[in-house]
mmCIF file with all atom_site columns, C-alpha atoms in Angstrom:
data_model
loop_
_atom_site.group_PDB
_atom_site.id
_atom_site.type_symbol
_atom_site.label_atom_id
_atom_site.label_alt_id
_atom_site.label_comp_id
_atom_site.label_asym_id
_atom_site.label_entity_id
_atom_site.label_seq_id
_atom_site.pdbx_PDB_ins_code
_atom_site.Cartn_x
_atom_site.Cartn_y
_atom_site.Cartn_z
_atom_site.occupancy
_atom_site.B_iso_or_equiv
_atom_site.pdbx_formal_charge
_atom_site.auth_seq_id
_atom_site.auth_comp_id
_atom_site.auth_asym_id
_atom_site.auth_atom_id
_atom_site.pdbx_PDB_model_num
ATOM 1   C CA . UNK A 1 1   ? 38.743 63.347 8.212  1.00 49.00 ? 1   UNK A CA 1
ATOM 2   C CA . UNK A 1 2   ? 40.890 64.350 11.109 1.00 53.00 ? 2   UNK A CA 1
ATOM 3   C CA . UNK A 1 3   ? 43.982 62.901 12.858 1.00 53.00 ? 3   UNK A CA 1
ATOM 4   C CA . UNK A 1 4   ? 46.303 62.408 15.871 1.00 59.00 ? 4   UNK A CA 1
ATOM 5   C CA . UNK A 1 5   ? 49.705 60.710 15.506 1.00 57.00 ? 5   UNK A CA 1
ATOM 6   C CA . UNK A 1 6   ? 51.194 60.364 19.110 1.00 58.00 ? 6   UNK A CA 1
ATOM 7   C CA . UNK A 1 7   ? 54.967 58.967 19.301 1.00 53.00 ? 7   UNK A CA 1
ATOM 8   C CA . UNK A 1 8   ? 55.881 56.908 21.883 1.00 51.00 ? 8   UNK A CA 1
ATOM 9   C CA . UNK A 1 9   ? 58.222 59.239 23.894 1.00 40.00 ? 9   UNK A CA 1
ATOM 10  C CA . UNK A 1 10  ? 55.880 60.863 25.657 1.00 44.00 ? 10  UNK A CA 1
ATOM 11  C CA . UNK A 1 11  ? 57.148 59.198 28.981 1.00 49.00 ? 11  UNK A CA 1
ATOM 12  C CA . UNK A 1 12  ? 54.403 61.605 31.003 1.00 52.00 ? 12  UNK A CA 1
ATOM 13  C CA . UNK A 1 13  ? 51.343 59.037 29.719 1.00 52.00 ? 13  UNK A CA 1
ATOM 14  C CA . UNK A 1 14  ? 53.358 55.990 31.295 1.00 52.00 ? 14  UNK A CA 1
ATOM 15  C CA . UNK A 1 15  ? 51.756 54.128 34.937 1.00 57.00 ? 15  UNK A CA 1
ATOM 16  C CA . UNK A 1 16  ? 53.772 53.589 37.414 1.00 57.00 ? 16  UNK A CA 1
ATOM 17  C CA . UNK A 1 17  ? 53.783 50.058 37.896 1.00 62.00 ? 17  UNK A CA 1
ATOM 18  C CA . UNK A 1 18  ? 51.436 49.283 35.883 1.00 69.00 ? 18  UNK A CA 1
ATOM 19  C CA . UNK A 1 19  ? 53.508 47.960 32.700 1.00 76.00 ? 19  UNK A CA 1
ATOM 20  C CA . UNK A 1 20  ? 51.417 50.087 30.743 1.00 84.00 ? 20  UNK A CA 1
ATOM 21  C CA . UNK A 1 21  ? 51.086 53.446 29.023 1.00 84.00 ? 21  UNK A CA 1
ATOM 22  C CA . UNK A 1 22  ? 47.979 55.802 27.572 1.00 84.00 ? 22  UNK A CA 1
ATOM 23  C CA . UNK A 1 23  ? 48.134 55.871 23.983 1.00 85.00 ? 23  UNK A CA 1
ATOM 24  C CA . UNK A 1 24  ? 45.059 58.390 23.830 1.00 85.00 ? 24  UNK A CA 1
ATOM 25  C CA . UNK A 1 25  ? 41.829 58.701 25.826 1.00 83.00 ? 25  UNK A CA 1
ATOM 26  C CA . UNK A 1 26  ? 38.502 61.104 25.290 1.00 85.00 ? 26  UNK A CA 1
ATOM 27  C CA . UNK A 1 27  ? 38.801 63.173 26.822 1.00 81.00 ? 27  UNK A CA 1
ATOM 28  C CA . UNK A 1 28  ? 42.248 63.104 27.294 1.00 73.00 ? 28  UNK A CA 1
ATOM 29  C CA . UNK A 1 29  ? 41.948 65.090 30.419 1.00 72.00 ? 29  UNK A CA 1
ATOM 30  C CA . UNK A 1 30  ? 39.292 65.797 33.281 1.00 73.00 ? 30  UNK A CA 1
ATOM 31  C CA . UNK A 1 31  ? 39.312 69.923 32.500 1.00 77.00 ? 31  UNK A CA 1
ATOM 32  C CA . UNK A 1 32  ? 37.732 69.146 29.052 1.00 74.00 ? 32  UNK A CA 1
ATOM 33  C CA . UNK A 1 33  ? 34.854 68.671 30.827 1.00 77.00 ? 33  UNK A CA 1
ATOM 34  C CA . UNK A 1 34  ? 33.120 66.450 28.167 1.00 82.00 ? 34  UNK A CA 1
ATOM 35  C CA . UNK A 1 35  ? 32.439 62.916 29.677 1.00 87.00 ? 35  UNK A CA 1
ATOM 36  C CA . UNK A 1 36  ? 34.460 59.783 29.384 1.00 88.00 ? 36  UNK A CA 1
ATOM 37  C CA . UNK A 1 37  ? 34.027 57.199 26.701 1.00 91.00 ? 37  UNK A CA 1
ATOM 38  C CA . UNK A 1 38  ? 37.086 55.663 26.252 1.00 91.00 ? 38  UNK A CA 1
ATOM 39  C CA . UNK A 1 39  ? 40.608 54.838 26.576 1.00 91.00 ? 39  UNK A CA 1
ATOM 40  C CA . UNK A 1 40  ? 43.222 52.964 24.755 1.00 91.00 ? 40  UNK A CA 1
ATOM 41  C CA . UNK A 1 41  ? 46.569 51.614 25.976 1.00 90.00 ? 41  UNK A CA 1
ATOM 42  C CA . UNK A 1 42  ? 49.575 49.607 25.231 1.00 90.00 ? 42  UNK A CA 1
ATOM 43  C CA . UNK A 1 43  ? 50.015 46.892 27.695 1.00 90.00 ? 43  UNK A CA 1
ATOM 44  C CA . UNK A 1 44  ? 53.943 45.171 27.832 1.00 85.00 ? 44  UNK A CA 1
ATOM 45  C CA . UNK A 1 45  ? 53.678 41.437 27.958 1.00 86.00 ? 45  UNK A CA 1
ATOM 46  C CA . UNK A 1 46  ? 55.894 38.332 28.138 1.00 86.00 ? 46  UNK A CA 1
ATOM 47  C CA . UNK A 1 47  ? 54.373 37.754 24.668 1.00 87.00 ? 47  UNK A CA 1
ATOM 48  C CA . UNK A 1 48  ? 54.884 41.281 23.472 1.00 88.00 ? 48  UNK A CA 1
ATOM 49  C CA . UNK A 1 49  ? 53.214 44.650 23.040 1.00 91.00 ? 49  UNK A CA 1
ATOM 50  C CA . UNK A 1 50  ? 49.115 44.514 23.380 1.00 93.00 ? 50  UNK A CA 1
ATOM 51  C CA . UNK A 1 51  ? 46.860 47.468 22.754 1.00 94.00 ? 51  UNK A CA 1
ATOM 52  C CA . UNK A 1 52  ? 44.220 47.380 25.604 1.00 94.00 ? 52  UNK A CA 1
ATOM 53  C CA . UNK A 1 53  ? 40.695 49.578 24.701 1.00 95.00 ? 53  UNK A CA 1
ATOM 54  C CA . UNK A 1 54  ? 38.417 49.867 27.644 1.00 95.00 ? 54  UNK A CA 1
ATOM 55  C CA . UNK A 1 55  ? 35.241 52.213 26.569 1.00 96.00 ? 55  UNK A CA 1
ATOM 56  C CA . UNK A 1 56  ? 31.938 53.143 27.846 1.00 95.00 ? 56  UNK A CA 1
ATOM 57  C CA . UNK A 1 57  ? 29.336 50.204 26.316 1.00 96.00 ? 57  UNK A CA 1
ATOM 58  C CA . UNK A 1 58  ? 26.345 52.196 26.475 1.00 96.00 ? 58  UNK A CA 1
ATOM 59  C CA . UNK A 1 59  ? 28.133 54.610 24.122 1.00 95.00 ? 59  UNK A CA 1
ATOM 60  C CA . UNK A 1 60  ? 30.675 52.486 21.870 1.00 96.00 ? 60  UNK A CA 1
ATOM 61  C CA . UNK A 1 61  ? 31.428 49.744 20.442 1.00 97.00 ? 61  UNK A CA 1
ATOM 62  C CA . UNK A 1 62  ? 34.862 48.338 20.454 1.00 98.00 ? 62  UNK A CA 1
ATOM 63  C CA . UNK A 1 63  ? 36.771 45.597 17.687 1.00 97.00 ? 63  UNK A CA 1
ATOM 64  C CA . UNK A 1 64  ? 39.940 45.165 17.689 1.00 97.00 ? 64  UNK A CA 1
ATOM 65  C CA . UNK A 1 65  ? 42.147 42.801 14.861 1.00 97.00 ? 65  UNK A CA 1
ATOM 66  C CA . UNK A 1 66  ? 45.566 42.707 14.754 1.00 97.00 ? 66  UNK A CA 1
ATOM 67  C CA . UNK A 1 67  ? 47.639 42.173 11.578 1.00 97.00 ? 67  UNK A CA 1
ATOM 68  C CA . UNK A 1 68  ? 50.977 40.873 11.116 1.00 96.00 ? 68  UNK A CA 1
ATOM 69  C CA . UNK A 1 69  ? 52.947 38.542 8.628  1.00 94.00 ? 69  UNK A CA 1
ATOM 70  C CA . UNK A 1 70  ? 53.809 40.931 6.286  1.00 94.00 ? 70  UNK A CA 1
ATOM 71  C CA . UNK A 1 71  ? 49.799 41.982 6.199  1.00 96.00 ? 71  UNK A CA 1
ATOM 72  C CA . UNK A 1 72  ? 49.028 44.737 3.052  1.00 96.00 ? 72  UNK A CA 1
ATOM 73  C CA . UNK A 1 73  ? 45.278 45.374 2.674  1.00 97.00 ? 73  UNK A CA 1
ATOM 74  C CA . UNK A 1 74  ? 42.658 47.807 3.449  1.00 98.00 ? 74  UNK A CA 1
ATOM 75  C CA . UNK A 1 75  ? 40.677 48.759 5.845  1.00 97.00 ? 75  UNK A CA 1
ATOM 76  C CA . UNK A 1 76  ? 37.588 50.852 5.491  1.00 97.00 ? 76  UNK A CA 1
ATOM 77  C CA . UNK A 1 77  ? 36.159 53.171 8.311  1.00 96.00 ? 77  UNK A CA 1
ATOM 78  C CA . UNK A 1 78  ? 32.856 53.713 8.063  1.00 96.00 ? 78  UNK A CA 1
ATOM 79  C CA . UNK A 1 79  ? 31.281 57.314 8.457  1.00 94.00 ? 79  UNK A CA 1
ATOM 80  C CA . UNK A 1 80  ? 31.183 58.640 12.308 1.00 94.00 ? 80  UNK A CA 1
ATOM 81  C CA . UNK A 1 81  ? 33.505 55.555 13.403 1.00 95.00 ? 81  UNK A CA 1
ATOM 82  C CA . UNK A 1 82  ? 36.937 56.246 14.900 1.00 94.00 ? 82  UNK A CA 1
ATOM 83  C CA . UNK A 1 83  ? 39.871 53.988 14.000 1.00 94.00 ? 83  UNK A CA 1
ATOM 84  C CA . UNK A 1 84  ? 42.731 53.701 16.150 1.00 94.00 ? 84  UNK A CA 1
ATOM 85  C CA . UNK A 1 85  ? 45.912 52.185 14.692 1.00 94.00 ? 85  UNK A CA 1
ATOM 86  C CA . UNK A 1 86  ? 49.096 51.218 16.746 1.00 94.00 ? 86  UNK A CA 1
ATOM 87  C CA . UNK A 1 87  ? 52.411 49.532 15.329 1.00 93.00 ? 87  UNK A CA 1
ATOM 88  C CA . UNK A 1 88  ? 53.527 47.121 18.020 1.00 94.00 ? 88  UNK A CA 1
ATOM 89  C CA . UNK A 1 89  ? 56.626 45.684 16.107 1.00 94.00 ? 89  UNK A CA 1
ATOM 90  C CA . UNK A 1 90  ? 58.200 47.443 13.198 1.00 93.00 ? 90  UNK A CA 1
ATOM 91  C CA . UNK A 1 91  ? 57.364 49.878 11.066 1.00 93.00 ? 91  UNK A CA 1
ATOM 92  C CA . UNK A 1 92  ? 54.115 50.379 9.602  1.00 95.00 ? 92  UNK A CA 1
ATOM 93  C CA . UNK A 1 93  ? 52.826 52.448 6.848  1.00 96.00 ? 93  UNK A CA 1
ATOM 94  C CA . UNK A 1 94  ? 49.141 53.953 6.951  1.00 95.00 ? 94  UNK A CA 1
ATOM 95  C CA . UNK A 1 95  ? 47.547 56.155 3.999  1.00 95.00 ? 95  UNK A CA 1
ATOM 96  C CA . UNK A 1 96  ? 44.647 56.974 2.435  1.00 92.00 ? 96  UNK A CA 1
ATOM 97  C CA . UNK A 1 97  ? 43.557 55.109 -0.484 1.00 95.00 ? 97  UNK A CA 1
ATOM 98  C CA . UNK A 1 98  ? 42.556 57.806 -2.544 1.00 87.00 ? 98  UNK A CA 1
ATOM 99  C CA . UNK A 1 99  ? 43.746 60.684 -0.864 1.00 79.00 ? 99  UNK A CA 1
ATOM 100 C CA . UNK A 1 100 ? 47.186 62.259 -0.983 1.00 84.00 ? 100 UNK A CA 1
ATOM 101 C CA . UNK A 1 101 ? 48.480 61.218 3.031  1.00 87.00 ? 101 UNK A CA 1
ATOM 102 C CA . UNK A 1 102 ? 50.433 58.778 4.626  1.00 91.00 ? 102 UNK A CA 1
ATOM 103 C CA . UNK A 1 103 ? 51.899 58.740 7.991  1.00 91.00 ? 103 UNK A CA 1
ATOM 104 C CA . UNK A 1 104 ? 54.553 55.855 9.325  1.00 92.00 ? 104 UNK A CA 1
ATOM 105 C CA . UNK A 1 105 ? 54.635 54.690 12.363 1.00 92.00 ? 105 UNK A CA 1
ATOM 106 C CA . UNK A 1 106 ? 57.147 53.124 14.905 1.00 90.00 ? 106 UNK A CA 1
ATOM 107 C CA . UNK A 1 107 ? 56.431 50.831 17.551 1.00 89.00 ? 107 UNK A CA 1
ATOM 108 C CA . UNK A 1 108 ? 54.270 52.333 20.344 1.00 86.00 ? 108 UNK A CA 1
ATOM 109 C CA . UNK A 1 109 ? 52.879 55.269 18.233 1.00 88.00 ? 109 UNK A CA 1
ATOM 110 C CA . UNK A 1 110 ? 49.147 55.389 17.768 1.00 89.00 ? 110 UNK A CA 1
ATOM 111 C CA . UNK A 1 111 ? 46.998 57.203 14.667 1.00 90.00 ? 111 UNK A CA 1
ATOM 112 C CA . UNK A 1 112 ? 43.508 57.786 15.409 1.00 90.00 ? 112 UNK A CA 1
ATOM 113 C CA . UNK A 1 113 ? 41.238 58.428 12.127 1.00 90.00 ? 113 UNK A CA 1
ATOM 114 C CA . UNK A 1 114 ? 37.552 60.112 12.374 1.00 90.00 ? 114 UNK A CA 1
ATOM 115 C CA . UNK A 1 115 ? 35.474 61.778 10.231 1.00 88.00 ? 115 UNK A CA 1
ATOM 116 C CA . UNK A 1 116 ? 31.889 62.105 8.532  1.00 89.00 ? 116 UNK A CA 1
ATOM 117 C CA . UNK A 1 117 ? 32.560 60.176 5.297  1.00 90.00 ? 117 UNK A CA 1
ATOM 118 C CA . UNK A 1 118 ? 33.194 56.562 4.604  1.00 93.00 ? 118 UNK A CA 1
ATOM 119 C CA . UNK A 1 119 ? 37.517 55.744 4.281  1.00 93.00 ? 119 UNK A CA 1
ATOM 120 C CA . UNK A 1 120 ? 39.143 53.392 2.722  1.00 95.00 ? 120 UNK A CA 1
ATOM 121 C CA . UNK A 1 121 ? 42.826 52.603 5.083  1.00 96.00 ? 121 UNK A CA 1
ATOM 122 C CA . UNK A 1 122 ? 45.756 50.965 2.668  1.00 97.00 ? 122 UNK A CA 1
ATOM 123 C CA . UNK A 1 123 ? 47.722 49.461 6.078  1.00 97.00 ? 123 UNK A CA 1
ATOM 124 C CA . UNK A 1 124 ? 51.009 48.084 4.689  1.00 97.00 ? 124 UNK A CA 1
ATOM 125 C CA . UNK A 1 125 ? 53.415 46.277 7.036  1.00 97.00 ? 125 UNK A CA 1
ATOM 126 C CA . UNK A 1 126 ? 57.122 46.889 6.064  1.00 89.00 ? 126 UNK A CA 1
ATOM 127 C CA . UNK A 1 127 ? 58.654 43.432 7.366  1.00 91.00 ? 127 UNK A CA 1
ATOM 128 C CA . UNK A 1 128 ? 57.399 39.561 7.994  1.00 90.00 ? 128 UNK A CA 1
ATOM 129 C CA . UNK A 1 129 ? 57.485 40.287 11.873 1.00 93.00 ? 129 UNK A CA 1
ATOM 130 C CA . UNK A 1 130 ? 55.672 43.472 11.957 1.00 95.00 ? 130 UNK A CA 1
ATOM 131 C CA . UNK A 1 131 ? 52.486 43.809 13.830 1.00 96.00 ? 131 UNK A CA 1
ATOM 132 C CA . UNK A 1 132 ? 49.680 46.576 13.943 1.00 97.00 ? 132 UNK A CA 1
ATOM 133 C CA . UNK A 1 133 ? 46.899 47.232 16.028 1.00 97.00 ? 133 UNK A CA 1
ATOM 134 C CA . UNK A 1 134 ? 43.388 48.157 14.715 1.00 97.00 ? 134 UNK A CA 1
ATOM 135 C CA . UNK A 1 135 ? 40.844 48.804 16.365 1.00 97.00 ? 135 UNK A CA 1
ATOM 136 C CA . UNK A 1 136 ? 37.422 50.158 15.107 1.00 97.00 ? 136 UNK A CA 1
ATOM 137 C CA . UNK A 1 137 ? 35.236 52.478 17.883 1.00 96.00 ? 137 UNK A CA 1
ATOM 138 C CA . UNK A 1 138 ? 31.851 52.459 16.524 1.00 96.00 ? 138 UNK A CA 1
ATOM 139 C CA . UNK A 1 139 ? 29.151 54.936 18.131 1.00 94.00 ? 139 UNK A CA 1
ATOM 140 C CA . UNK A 1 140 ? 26.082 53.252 20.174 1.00 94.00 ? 140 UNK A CA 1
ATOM 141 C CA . UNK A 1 141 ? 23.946 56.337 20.091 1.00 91.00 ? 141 UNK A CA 1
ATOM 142 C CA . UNK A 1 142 ? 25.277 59.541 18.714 1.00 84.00 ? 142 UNK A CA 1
ATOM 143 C CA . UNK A 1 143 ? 25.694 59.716 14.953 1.00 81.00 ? 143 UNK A CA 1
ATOM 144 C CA . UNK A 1 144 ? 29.123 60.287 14.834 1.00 85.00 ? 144 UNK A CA 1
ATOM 145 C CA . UNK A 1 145 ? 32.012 59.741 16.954 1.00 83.00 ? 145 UNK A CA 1
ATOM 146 C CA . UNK A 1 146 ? 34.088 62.968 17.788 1.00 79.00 ? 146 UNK A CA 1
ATOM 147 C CA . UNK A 1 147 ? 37.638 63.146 19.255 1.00 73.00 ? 147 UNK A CA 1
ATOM 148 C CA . UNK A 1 148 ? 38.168 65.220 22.472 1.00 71.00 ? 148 UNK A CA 1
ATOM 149 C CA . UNK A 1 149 ? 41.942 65.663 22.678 1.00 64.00 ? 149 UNK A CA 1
#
């Protein structure tokens, strides 16, 4: 299993007039040199925060849920799939289910979870009008989905 927590300060990832920031992308950058497949970002709307995935079809799958009224449950990630979790209101509380981590996040950060074995999530919302964005990147034709930072 591997991780990325990105905080929402990183003011460099926001577009111009776009209303919209990067959350995370692979590759992150053209020097990687590896070829895109996909790209998520957090849209500002008149209804609120949205997480926006836009990825390569031919190479990934893409479902997105988002939780909210107080929402505690688990999510499982199978092998080779990436998950990509982002608090849009309040604070949110991610960990492994039977491992010893857990990361919290604030509104706007993003975790991204991959890895060659099955995962079971434990996403637990800390208030009634917290809201978190999952979305599950599943690969079309490789085995397993690897992160490109």
């Amino acid at each position: 299993m591997w991780m990325l927590v990105r905080a929402d300060s990183l003011d460099d990832y926001w577009e111009a007039g776009q209303g919209q920031r990067t959350l995370a992308a692979n590759p992150d950058t053209d020097e990687r040199g590896d070829p895109w497949r996909w790209t998520a970002r957090l849209a500002e709307r008149d209804s609120g925060p949205e997480v926006q995935i836009e990825a390569d079809p031919d190479y990934i799958g893409v479902q997105t849920r988002v939780y909210a009224d107080g929402y505690t449950g688990i999510v499982e990630r199978p092998a080779g799939h990436q998950l990509v979790v982002t608090s849009l209101h309040g604070e949110v509380l991610i960990a492994a289910v039977d491992g010893p981590w857990e990361r919290w996040l604030n509104p706007g950060d993003v975790f991204i979870v991959e890895g060659e074995d099955d995962e079971s999530l434990r996403i637990s919302l800390t208030v009634p009008e917290a809201r978190v964005s999952v979305t599950m990147l599943a690969p079309r034709r490789a085995p397993a989905l690897r992160w490109v930072p």
